[in-house]
Short mmCIF file of C-alpha atoms in Angstrom, two decimals:
data_model
loop_
_atom_site.label_atom_id
_atom_site.label_comp_id
_atom_site.label_asym_id
_atom_site.label_seq_id
_atom_site.Cartn_x
_atom_site.Cartn_y
_atom_site.Cartn_z
CA MET A 111 0.00 0.00 0.00
CA ASP A 112 1.16 3.50 -0.77
CA PRO A 113 2.76 5.05 2.34
CA GLU A 114 0.84 8.28 1.89
CA PHE A 115 -2.49 6.49 1.71
CA GLU A 116 -1.49 4.35 4.68
CA ARG A 117 -0.67 7.49 6.61
CA LEU A 118 -4.05 9.00 5.81
CA LEU A 119 -5.85 5.90 6.93
CA LYS A 120 -3.87 5.75 10.13
CA GLU A 121 -4.48 9.40 10.79
CA ASN A 122 -8.16 8.71 10.52
CA GLY A 123 -8.03 5.79 12.89
CA ILE A 124 -8.19 2.84 10.51
CA GLY A 125 -6.41 -0.05 12.14
CA ASP A 126 -7.53 0.99 15.58
CA ILE A 127 -10.91 -0.65 15.11
CA ASP A 128 -12.12 -3.99 13.83
CA PRO A 129 -14.76 -4.38 11.17
CA VAL A 130 -17.95 -4.86 13.07
CA THR A 131 -20.08 -7.89 12.56
CA GLY A 132 -21.17 -8.26 16.14
CA PRO A 133 -24.40 -7.51 17.93
CA ILE A 134 -25.85 -4.02 18.13
CA THR A 135 -25.22 -3.99 21.86
CA ASN A 136 -21.94 -2.38 20.89
CA PRO A 137 -22.82 1.31 21.38
CA ASP A 138 -20.47 2.36 18.62
CA TYR A 139 -21.76 -0.18 16.12
CA PHE A 140 -23.19 2.26 13.64
CA PHE A 141 -20.26 4.58 13.54
CA GLN A 142 -17.80 1.72 13.22
CA ARG A 143 -19.87 0.23 10.41
CA TRP A 144 -19.89 3.56 8.60
CA TYR A 145 -16.17 3.76 9.10
CA VAL A 146 -15.50 0.38 7.60
CA LEU A 147 -17.77 1.08 4.62
CA GLU A 148 -15.94 4.33 4.00
CA TYR A 149 -12.61 2.56 4.32
CA ILE A 150 -13.59 -0.03 1.75
CA LYS A 151 -14.80 2.68 -0.62
CA ALA A 152 -11.58 4.63 -0.25
CA ALA A 153 -9.49 1.52 -0.77
CA GLU A 154 -11.40 0.59 -3.94
CA LEU A 155 -10.88 4.02 -5.35
CA TYR A 156 -7.26 4.02 -4.57
CA GLU A 157 -6.93 0.77 -6.49
CA ASN A 158 -8.80 2.35 -9.43
CA PRO A 159 -7.89 6.03 -9.36
CA GLU A 160 -9.36 6.75 -12.79
CA GLU A 161 -12.77 5.78 -11.42
CA MET B 71 -46.71 -5.02 11.83
CA ALA B 72 -44.69 -1.90 11.25
CA THR B 73 -45.37 0.91 13.67
CA ILE B 74 -44.83 4.61 13.12
CA LYS B 75 -45.33 6.30 16.44
CA THR B 76 -47.21 9.53 16.83
CA ALA B 77 -45.94 12.53 18.74
CA GLY B 78 -48.13 11.55 21.65
CA ASP B 79 -46.16 8.35 22.10
CA ILE B 80 -42.91 10.18 22.53
CA GLU B 81 -41.69 10.67 26.05
CA THR B 82 -40.35 14.13 25.30
CA PRO B 83 -42.31 15.31 22.30
CA SER B 84 -40.78 17.64 19.80
CA GLY B 85 -41.60 21.17 20.68
CA VAL B 86 -41.72 24.72 19.54
CA LEU B 87 -39.22 26.73 21.53
CA THR B 88 -39.64 30.35 22.38
CA PRO B 89 -36.77 31.22 24.71
CA GLY B 90 -35.39 34.59 23.88
CA GLY B 91 -37.17 34.67 20.57
CA GLY B 92 -34.47 32.71 18.76
CA GLY B 93 -33.64 33.23 15.14
CA GLY B 94 -34.28 36.90 15.39
CA GLY B 95 -37.69 36.23 16.87
CA GLY B 96 -39.22 39.01 18.85
CA THR B 97 -38.05 41.67 16.45
CA SER B 98 -40.27 44.54 15.55
CA SER B 99 -41.23 42.97 12.26
CA GLY B 100 -43.04 40.08 13.91
CA THR B 101 -42.77 36.39 13.23
CA ILE B 102 -44.08 33.84 10.81
CA THR B 103 -44.10 30.05 10.98
CA LEU B 104 -41.79 28.09 8.72
CA GLY B 105 -44.90 26.38 7.41
CA GLU B 106 -46.09 29.75 6.14
CA VAL B 107 -42.65 30.54 4.76
CA MET B 108 -42.34 27.32 2.75
CA PRO B 109 -43.57 27.65 -0.84
CA GLY B 110 -45.08 24.19 -0.45
CA PRO B 111 -44.51 20.60 -1.49
CA MET B 112 -43.79 19.66 -5.09
CA LYS B 113 -45.29 16.20 -5.37
CA THR B 114 -47.69 16.45 -8.29
CA ILE B 115 -46.55 14.63 -11.41
CA MET B 116 -46.66 16.44 -14.75
CA PRO B 117 -49.99 15.57 -16.40
CA ALA B 118 -49.98 12.85 -19.03
CA GLY B 119 -49.10 14.27 -22.43
CA SER B 120 -47.67 17.49 -21.04
CA LEU B 121 -44.02 16.47 -21.17
CA ASN B 122 -41.70 14.61 -23.49
CA ASP B 123 -38.84 13.28 -21.36
CA SER B 124 -35.86 11.43 -22.82
CA GLY B 125 -34.68 10.26 -19.43
CA LEU B 126 -30.90 10.13 -18.91
CA VAL B 127 -29.19 9.29 -22.18
CA THR B 128 -25.56 9.10 -23.30
CA VAL B 129 -26.26 9.90 -26.95
CA GLN B 130 -26.29 13.61 -27.67
CA PRO B 131 -29.78 14.73 -28.75
CA ASN B 132 -30.27 16.73 -31.96
CA LEU B 133 -29.47 20.26 -30.80
CA THR B 134 -30.28 22.09 -34.04
CA GLY B 135 -31.94 25.39 -33.19
CA MET B 136 -30.72 25.26 -29.61
CA VAL B 137 -28.24 27.50 -27.83
CA PHE B 138 -26.00 26.54 -24.90
CA VAL B 139 -26.09 28.31 -21.54
CA PRO B 140 -22.92 27.22 -19.71
CA TRP B 141 -22.78 26.75 -15.95
CA ASN B 142 -20.60 29.86 -15.54
CA ALA B 143 -22.57 32.17 -17.85
CA GLU B 144 -22.69 35.76 -16.70
CA LYS B 145 -25.33 38.30 -17.58
CA SER B 146 -24.41 41.91 -18.28
CA ASP B 147 -25.16 42.90 -14.70
CA GLY B 148 -22.85 40.21 -13.34
CA THR B 149 -25.62 37.88 -12.26
CA SER B 150 -25.98 34.23 -13.15
CA PRO B 151 -28.83 32.84 -15.27
CA PHE B 152 -29.10 30.18 -12.55
CA ASN B 153 -30.42 30.65 -9.05
CA LEU B 154 -27.47 29.97 -6.73
CA GLN B 155 -29.03 30.77 -3.35
CA SER B 156 -28.02 27.40 -1.90
CA GLN B 157 -25.15 26.58 -4.25
CA ASN B 158 -21.39 27.02 -4.37
CA TRP B 159 -20.43 26.05 -7.89
CA VAL B 160 -16.74 25.68 -8.71
CA GLN B 161 -14.92 24.52 -11.81
CA VAL B 162 -14.00 20.82 -11.54
CA PRO B 163 -10.35 20.58 -10.51
CA GLY B 164 -7.56 20.00 -12.95
CA GLY B 165 -6.96 16.33 -13.61
CA TRP B 166 -10.62 15.40 -13.30
CA GLY B 167 -10.82 14.34 -16.94
CA THR B 168 -8.42 14.77 -19.84
CA PRO B 169 -8.53 17.54 -20.82
CA THR B 170 -10.29 18.98 -17.79
CA PRO B 171 -13.77 19.87 -19.05
CA SER B 172 -15.63 23.10 -18.46
CA ALA B 173 -17.99 21.79 -15.84
CA CYS B 174 -18.80 22.49 -12.22
CA ILE B 175 -19.40 20.72 -8.97
CA ASN B 176 -21.26 22.04 -5.96
CA VAL B 177 -18.85 22.38 -3.04
CA THR B 178 -20.80 23.04 0.13
CA THR B 179 -18.42 21.80 2.83
CA ARG B 180 -14.68 21.88 3.41
CA ARG B 181 -14.49 18.13 3.06
CA SER B 182 -12.21 16.22 0.74
CA HIS B 183 -11.71 12.49 0.52
CA TRP B 184 -9.36 10.16 2.37
CA SER B 185 -7.62 9.12 -0.81
CA LYS B 186 -7.69 12.60 -2.41
CA PRO B 187 -7.23 15.12 0.41
CA ASP B 188 -6.53 18.03 -1.92
CA ASP B 189 -9.69 17.67 -3.97
CA PRO B 190 -13.04 19.14 -2.89
CA TYR B 191 -15.90 16.84 -2.04
CA PRO B 192 -18.83 17.43 -4.37
CA SER B 193 -22.39 17.73 -3.18
CA GLY B 194 -25.68 17.09 -4.88
CA MET B 195 -26.63 20.10 -6.95
CA GLU B 196 -29.67 22.22 -7.73
CA VAL B 197 -29.93 23.70 -11.23
CA ASN B 198 -32.72 26.25 -11.05
CA PHE B 199 -33.68 28.81 -13.68
CA GLU B 200 -36.53 30.32 -15.63
CA THR B 201 -36.89 30.30 -19.41
CA ASN B 202 -39.51 30.73 -22.09
CA SER B 203 -37.95 27.88 -24.06
CA SER B 204 -40.37 24.98 -24.23
CA ARG B 205 -37.47 22.57 -24.68
CA VAL B 206 -34.55 22.22 -22.24
CA VAL B 207 -31.62 19.81 -22.52
CA ILE B 208 -29.38 19.54 -19.49
CA GLN B 209 -25.83 18.42 -20.23
CA THR B 210 -23.62 16.74 -17.65
CA ILE B 211 -20.62 14.46 -17.42
CA ALA B 212 -21.02 11.24 -15.50
CA HIS B 213 -18.25 10.39 -13.12
CA ASN B 214 -17.86 7.86 -10.39
CA GLY B 215 -16.05 10.42 -8.32
CA PHE B 216 -15.33 9.04 -4.91
CA SER B 217 -17.48 5.98 -5.40
CA SER B 218 -17.34 2.89 -7.56
CA SER B 219 -21.06 3.20 -8.27
CA PRO B 220 -21.89 3.31 -12.00
CA LYS B 221 -25.50 4.32 -11.44
CA LYS B 222 -26.74 7.90 -11.78
CA ASP B 223 -30.10 9.61 -11.41
CA MET B 224 -31.69 13.04 -11.69
CA GLN B 225 -35.03 14.52 -10.67
CA ALA B 226 -36.62 17.50 -12.42
CA PHE B 227 -39.40 19.86 -11.37
CA ILE B 228 -41.11 21.97 -13.98
CA GLU B 229 -43.60 24.78 -13.53
CA TRP B 230 -46.94 23.79 -15.01
CA GLU B 231 -49.95 26.04 -14.70
CA GLY B 232 -48.26 27.95 -11.92
CA LYS B 233 -47.25 24.92 -9.86
CA MET B 234 -43.97 23.07 -9.64
CA CYS B 235 -44.58 19.50 -10.80
CA LYS B 236 -42.29 16.50 -10.89
CA ALA B 237 -41.22 15.38 -14.33
CA SER B 238 -41.63 11.78 -13.24
CA ALA B 239 -42.67 9.96 -10.10
CA MET B 240 -39.19 8.53 -9.69
CA PRO B 241 -36.01 10.30 -10.78
CA ALA B 242 -34.74 9.51 -14.27
CA ASN B 243 -31.95 6.99 -13.89
CA ILE B 244 -29.34 5.02 -15.69
CA ALA B 245 -28.15 1.83 -14.05
CA SER B 246 -24.66 1.91 -15.48
CA VAL B 247 -22.70 4.55 -17.31
CA SER B 248 -18.99 4.90 -17.91
CA SER B 249 -17.12 7.42 -15.85
CA GLY B 250 -16.41 10.42 -18.09
CA ALA B 251 -19.35 9.86 -20.44
CA ALA B 252 -21.60 12.74 -21.43
CA LEU B 253 -25.06 12.37 -20.00
CA TYR B 254 -28.11 14.35 -21.18
CA ARG B 255 -31.75 14.77 -20.28
CA ASP B 256 -33.96 16.23 -22.99
CA LEU B 257 -37.29 17.67 -21.84
CA THR B 258 -40.00 19.39 -23.89
CA VAL B 259 -43.26 20.71 -22.52
CA SER B 260 -46.31 20.46 -24.73
CA ASP B 261 -47.30 24.12 -24.57
CA SER B 262 -45.21 27.17 -25.27
CA ARG B 263 -46.43 29.65 -22.74
CA ALA B 264 -44.14 32.34 -21.42
CA ASN B 265 -41.55 31.92 -18.75
CA ARG B 266 -41.63 28.87 -16.58
CA GLU B 267 -39.34 27.64 -13.81
CA TRP B 268 -37.16 24.57 -14.21
CA TRP B 269 -35.46 22.93 -11.24
CA PHE B 270 -33.16 19.96 -11.64
CA LEU B 271 -31.86 17.96 -8.68
CA VAL B 272 -28.56 16.56 -9.87
CA SER B 273 -26.58 13.74 -8.33
CA ALA B 274 -23.17 14.65 -6.92
CA GLN B 275 -21.82 12.12 -9.39
CA LEU B 276 -22.69 14.33 -12.32
CA TRP B 277 -20.63 17.36 -13.30
CA PHE B 278 -22.92 20.08 -14.60
CA GLN B 279 -21.90 21.70 -17.87
CA GLY B 280 -24.95 23.74 -18.84
CA VAL B 281 -28.38 23.72 -20.41
CA TRP B 282 -29.48 23.97 -24.03
CA VAL B 283 -32.51 26.17 -24.73
CA GLU B 284 -34.24 27.25 -27.93
CA GLN B 285 -32.56 30.05 -29.84
CA GLY B 286 -34.21 33.39 -29.12
CA SER B 287 -35.46 32.34 -25.72
CA VAL B 288 -34.49 34.11 -22.52
CA THR B 289 -32.96 32.28 -19.58
CA ARG B 290 -32.59 33.87 -16.18
CA SER B 291 -32.37 33.01 -12.53
CA ALA B 292 -35.60 31.73 -11.08
CA GLY B 293 -37.10 33.87 -8.36
CA ASN B 294 -35.65 33.49 -4.89
CA ARG B 295 -37.04 31.03 -2.40
CA PRO B 296 -36.42 30.54 1.30
CA VAL B 297 -33.19 28.67 2.01
CA ILE B 298 -32.77 25.92 4.60
CA ALA B 299 -29.34 24.67 5.68
CA ASP B 300 -29.24 20.93 6.30
CA ASP B 301 -26.37 19.85 8.56
CA GLY B 302 -25.58 16.68 10.42
CA ASP B 303 -24.05 13.27 9.71
CA SER B 304 -24.18 10.94 6.72
CA TRP B 305 -27.96 11.16 6.68
CA ARG B 306 -27.43 14.74 5.51
CA GLU B 307 -24.17 14.03 3.78
CA ALA B 308 -23.33 16.08 0.77
CA TYR B 309 -22.84 12.84 -1.09
CA ASP B 310 -25.06 10.41 0.78
CA GLY B 311 -27.05 9.15 -2.14
CA GLU B 312 -24.29 6.78 -3.05
CA TRP B 313 -24.56 4.75 0.09
CA GLN B 314 -27.02 2.20 -1.17
CA SER B 315 -25.57 2.04 -4.63
CA SER B 316 -25.50 -1.74 -4.64
CA ALA B 317 -29.30 -1.79 -4.48
CA GLY B 318 -29.55 -0.53 -8.07
CA TYR B 319 -32.96 0.77 -9.08
CA THR B 320 -34.85 -2.47 -8.93
CA ASP B 321 -37.16 -1.54 -6.07
CA PRO B 322 -38.28 2.10 -5.98
CA ASN B 323 -38.81 2.05 -2.23
CA LEU B 324 -35.98 -0.11 -0.96
CA SER B 325 -33.46 1.45 -3.32
CA CYS B 326 -31.72 4.74 -2.63
CA TRP B 327 -31.74 7.52 -5.18
CA GLN B 328 -28.91 10.00 -5.32
CA SER B 329 -31.29 12.73 -6.41
CA ASN B 330 -33.84 11.80 -3.79
CA ASP B 331 -31.85 11.55 -0.60
CA SER B 332 -32.76 13.30 2.65
CA SER B 333 -31.64 16.78 1.65
CA PHE B 334 -33.29 16.58 -1.77
CA GLN B 335 -36.47 15.26 -0.21
CA LEU B 336 -36.45 18.35 1.98
CA ILE B 337 -36.65 20.37 -1.24
CA GLU B 338 -39.58 18.30 -2.52
CA GLU B 339 -41.42 18.60 0.80
CA THR B 340 -40.91 22.34 1.33
CA GLY B 341 -40.25 24.03 -2.01
CA CYS B 342 -37.22 25.68 -0.37
CA HIS B 343 -33.62 25.65 -1.53
CA VAL B 344 -31.38 23.50 0.64
CA ILE B 345 -27.71 23.94 1.53
CA ARG B 346 -26.18 20.52 2.06
CA HIS B 347 -23.72 20.78 4.90
CA GLY B 348 -23.46 17.36 6.55
CA HIS B 349 -20.31 15.37 7.24
CA GLY B 350 -20.62 11.58 7.22
CA GLY B 351 -19.56 9.78 10.39
CA THR B 352 -19.72 12.81 12.63
CA GLY B 353 -21.57 14.00 15.72
CA TYR B 354 -21.01 16.58 18.42
CA PHE B 355 -18.12 14.54 19.87
CA ASN B 356 -17.21 12.48 16.81
CA GLY B 357 -15.10 13.89 14.00
CA ALA B 358 -15.43 10.68 11.95
CA THR B 359 -12.63 8.90 13.68
CA THR B 360 -12.08 6.89 16.83
CA GLY B 361 -12.03 8.46 20.26
CA VAL B 362 -13.52 11.76 21.38
CA GLN B 363 -12.83 14.97 19.50
CA ASP B 364 -13.12 18.56 20.58
CA ARG B 365 -14.38 21.42 18.45
CA ASN B 366 -10.90 22.16 17.10
CA TYR B 367 -10.34 18.70 15.66
CA LEU B 368 -9.90 18.62 11.88
CA SER B 369 -8.95 15.48 9.96
CA ALA B 370 -6.71 15.46 6.90
CA ASN B 371 -9.81 15.23 4.72
CA GLY B 372 -11.74 17.99 6.45
CA HIS B 373 -13.94 15.96 8.75
CA SER B 374 -14.81 17.58 12.06
CA THR B 375 -17.53 17.51 14.68
CA PHE B 376 -20.98 19.10 14.39
CA MET B 377 -20.66 22.88 14.39
CA SER B 378 -16.92 22.56 14.96
CA VAL B 379 -14.73 25.63 14.72
CA ASP B 380 -13.94 24.72 11.11
CA ARG B 381 -17.51 23.83 10.13
CA VAL B 382 -18.94 27.02 11.58
CA ALA B 383 -16.24 29.07 9.87
CA GLY B 384 -16.74 27.20 6.59
CA PHE B 385 -20.48 27.75 6.65
CA ASP B 386 -19.97 31.40 7.45
CA GLU B 387 -17.44 31.80 4.65
CA LYS B 388 -19.57 30.16 1.97
CA PHE B 389 -23.13 30.83 3.06
CA HIS B 390 -23.32 33.70 5.53
CA SER B 391 -24.84 36.01 2.93
CA ARG B 392 -27.65 33.57 2.16
CA LYS B 393 -29.38 34.32 5.48
CA THR B 394 -30.99 30.92 5.74
CA VAL B 395 -34.47 30.89 7.23
CA CYS B 396 -33.54 27.77 9.14
CA TYR B 397 -30.35 25.90 9.99
CA ILE B 398 -31.03 22.27 10.84
CA CYS B 399 -28.44 20.20 12.70
CA ALA B 400 -29.55 16.59 12.96
CA GLY B 401 -28.25 13.64 14.98
CA SER B 402 -26.16 11.78 15.69
CA ALA B 403 -25.95 8.10 16.52
CA ASN B 404 -22.25 8.52 15.75
CA ASP B 405 -21.77 10.08 19.17
CA SER B 406 -22.77 6.81 20.88
CA THR B 407 -21.33 7.07 24.43
CA ARG B 408 -18.64 9.64 23.62
CA ALA B 409 -20.29 12.52 25.47
CA GLY B 410 -20.33 10.62 28.73
CA SER B 411 -23.38 12.39 30.10
CA SER B 412 -26.31 14.59 29.17
CA ALA B 413 -24.61 17.49 30.89
CA ASN B 414 -21.51 17.11 28.75
CA MET B 415 -23.62 16.96 25.60
CA LYS B 416 -25.60 20.01 26.62
CA ALA B 417 -22.42 21.96 27.33
CA ARG B 418 -20.92 21.02 23.96
CA VAL B 419 -24.07 21.95 22.05
CA LEU B 420 -24.28 25.29 23.83
CA GLU B 421 -20.66 25.97 22.93
CA CYS B 422 -21.47 25.25 19.29
CA LEU B 423 -24.51 27.50 19.34
CA ASP B 424 -22.53 30.33 20.93
CA ASP B 425 -20.01 30.05 18.09
CA MET B 426 -22.77 30.14 15.50
CA GLU B 427 -24.14 33.22 17.19
CA THR B 428 -20.85 35.08 16.86
CA LYS B 429 -21.04 34.63 13.08
CA ASP B 430 -24.76 35.20 12.63
CA PRO B 431 -26.65 36.42 15.70
CA ASP B 432 -30.03 35.93 14.06
CA ILE B 433 -29.69 32.52 12.44
CA PRO B 434 -32.73 30.40 13.33
CA ILE B 435 -31.56 26.94 14.39
CA VAL B 436 -33.49 23.69 14.73
CA LEU B 437 -31.79 20.79 16.48
CA ILE B 438 -32.81 17.19 15.87
CA GLY B 439 -31.76 14.51 18.34
CA PRO B 440 -29.98 11.22 17.69
CA GLN B 441 -31.57 8.75 15.29
CA GLY B 442 -33.29 5.61 16.48
CA LEU B 443 -30.54 3.39 15.06
CA GLY B 444 -30.36 0.22 17.14
CA ASP B 445 -33.78 0.98 18.65
CA PRO B 446 -32.61 2.99 21.66
CA THR B 447 -35.18 3.65 24.37
CA PRO B 448 -36.09 7.26 25.11
CA GLY B 449 -35.88 7.61 28.87
CA GLY B 450 -33.87 4.41 29.08
CA GLY B 451 -30.65 6.15 30.06
CA GLY B 452 -28.45 4.72 27.29
CA GLY B 453 -25.79 6.77 25.57
CA LEU B 454 -28.02 7.97 22.75
CA ASP B 455 -30.76 8.81 25.24
CA GLN B 456 -28.31 10.85 27.29
CA ASN B 457 -27.30 12.65 24.13
CA ARG B 458 -30.92 13.24 23.17
CA ILE B 459 -31.61 14.88 26.54
CA GLY B 460 -28.47 17.01 26.35
CA ILE B 461 -29.31 18.28 22.88
CA ARG B 462 -32.92 18.91 23.83
CA ASP B 463 -31.96 20.85 26.94
CA ALA B 464 -29.42 22.95 25.06
CA ALA B 465 -32.03 23.79 22.43
CA ALA B 466 -34.46 24.84 25.11
CA GLU B 467 -31.90 27.18 26.65
CA HIS B 468 -30.26 28.87 23.69
CA ALA B 469 -31.78 31.95 22.08
CA LEU B 470 -30.89 30.89 18.53
CA CYS B 471 -32.95 27.70 18.71
CA ILE B 472 -36.46 27.96 17.37
CA GLY B 473 -37.23 24.28 17.77
CA PHE B 474 -36.17 20.79 18.74
CA ILE B 475 -37.28 17.62 16.97
CA ASP B 476 -37.04 14.29 18.74
CA TRP B 477 -37.16 11.46 16.23
CA MET B 478 -35.59 8.71 18.33
CA ASP B 479 -38.87 6.96 18.90
CA TRP B 480 -40.55 7.49 15.55
CA THR B 481 -39.85 3.90 14.64
CA ASP B 482 -39.41 0.54 16.33
CA GLY B 483 -37.09 -2.36 15.83
CA THR B 484 -33.82 -3.00 14.09
CA GLY B 485 -32.75 -4.65 10.83
CA ASN B 486 -32.51 -3.31 7.33
CA ASN B 487 -33.56 -3.78 3.73
CA GLY B 488 -37.05 -4.96 4.69
CA SER B 489 -35.95 -7.67 7.09
CA PRO B 490 -37.34 -8.56 9.58
CA ALA B 491 -40.80 -7.80 8.30
CA ASP B 492 -42.19 -6.75 11.68
CA SER B 493 -39.62 -3.98 12.18
CA SER B 494 -40.62 -0.53 10.98
CA TRP B 495 -36.97 0.39 11.06
CA ALA B 496 -36.06 -2.40 8.67
CA GLN B 497 -38.51 -1.02 6.13
CA LEU B 498 -36.82 2.37 6.17
CA ILE B 499 -33.12 1.46 6.25
CA GLY B 500 -31.27 0.43 3.12
CA PRO B 501 -29.03 -2.55 2.47
CA ASP B 502 -25.99 -0.99 4.12
CA GLY B 503 -27.77 -1.11 7.46
CA LEU B 504 -27.16 2.55 8.20
CA HIS B 505 -28.86 4.87 5.78
CA LEU B 506 -32.40 5.63 4.73
CA ASN B 507 -33.81 4.02 1.62
CA ARG B 508 -36.39 5.91 -0.43
CA ALA B 509 -39.26 4.85 1.82
CA GLY B 510 -37.21 6.01 4.79
CA VAL B 511 -36.38 9.31 3.19
CA ARG B 512 -40.02 10.01 2.45
CA THR B 513 -41.26 8.88 5.86
CA ILE B 514 -38.65 10.57 8.02
CA VAL B 515 -38.19 13.80 6.08
CA GLY B 516 -41.94 14.17 5.62
CA ARG B 517 -42.38 13.99 9.34
CA VAL B 518 -39.48 16.34 10.03
CA VAL B 519 -41.12 18.94 7.80
CA LYS B 520 -44.42 18.48 9.61
CA GLU B 521 -42.63 19.41 12.85
CA LEU B 522 -40.51 22.09 11.20
CA SER B 523 -43.61 23.86 9.93
CA LYS B 524 -44.64 24.80 13.48
CA PHE B 525 -41.51 26.76 14.29
CA GLU B 526 -41.37 30.52 13.99
CA VAL B 527 -38.84 32.85 12.40
CA SER B 528 -38.79 36.60 12.07
CA LEU B 529 -40.16 38.25 8.97
CA ASP B 530 -36.96 40.29 8.80
CA ARG B 531 -34.95 37.11 8.44
CA VAL B 532 -37.16 35.81 5.66
CA ASN B 533 -36.88 39.08 3.80
CA GLU B 534 -33.09 39.09 4.15
CA CYS B 535 -32.97 35.59 2.69
CA LEU B 536 -35.19 36.50 -0.25
CA ALA B 537 -33.05 39.55 -1.06
CA TYR B 538 -30.03 37.46 -2.10
CA VAL B 539 -28.54 38.13 -5.53
CA SER B 540 -27.09 35.14 -7.46
CA LEU B 541 -23.85 36.41 -8.96
CA ALA B 542 -22.18 34.39 -11.70
CA PRO B 543 -19.66 31.89 -10.27
#
């Protein structure tokens, strides 16, 4: 992975949380789910920058 | 059986607030309810036979006898032929296409994207004008932008016999189009009466280039309307229509439409222009990252907390002169337990409101509490309930607030995408488990507007808003 992209992800906390598949009793479930979705989207775009 | 609760079921019902006459209330000019200010819903469909609509097409229509009005056209007095009350159009950045086309995006926040921190984050766009041309062709460029979604859609409202009508019940859409392809919508009304208003709601994934109108016709900005600012989390995200992109357009209710997301539905429900100012993943204590953030936090891609120092300054910089008749800040479930207590939430919200007041001492603000994601129990003492109480109490105390809307208990249950069948929430949340599908957008925003309509603003404020002049970008 590009170091710059890795830095941006780290700066935004990616790596500090796990993708959430657990029960909704986790109070941060929705935010963490949003976060993972955004991470996936960003990663896909980085792989296909012309998109 | 799905249940939509009434206001009477809510432990702390939404309420009209009158402390200090917020939003400039109590001025000598008197007040008026937002319901009276709103031009009214635009839900009627154009009558059969009144409109020829090509839908979204990649093949350029025959444009013989037509003349192009580019996005950055300037009239002799410096004004734009488009109404820009809620818009901030900028040329697409260099490198977005080869060669970079003459086209614009609507940049309403200071956000960029994680993978492209130097590039602005486009928002859904309103293209609003008046012309006596009976045929209008809108020209855009499709791009996947910051999403891999190939689908695009666009709604259009057209004045017909004095009323704004929808061109079609559902937005025109194209399930898959190549990034960089030209995309047109060719519309012709069946009569040729004098000036009429046209109002396109354009996906953030379309760069706007301009409109074609008949030679000899006159195009000018449509008359001003009240402007509402719509702030919050990904439910009000500048780009949120992409969230359910995997759902396609197969089910009109369970799918999500980029041109019919929450902020665009607010336009359809009120007839007002809407400034899209949300940041996905944020709340009062959440700047879209882990941990707890203060009001000075700013991520590399411009994310920050609700009414953060940067967000307040950014709104002031771009939209101060618009004198919105209402600034909504909605949510957020993203705060979860970060505030720690209702008192902490109340203190943070008051700090935000004080900052807003320094920029615009008369801005009428409506706060909406955290969503019912995960079926939290009002009065149950959980994190979201604590946040709800803190936000509510801050709204009741601050002079800028003209109202508080509590939507936590409007629905029951959990789930998404229609499953389980006995959860009202599951009917309203799309396949990503987080964001409203079309049924959710219509249900929730419709009800928000019902509450919003009760709140009062000063007539002075409304007049200031309507006095805005749309200068060419």
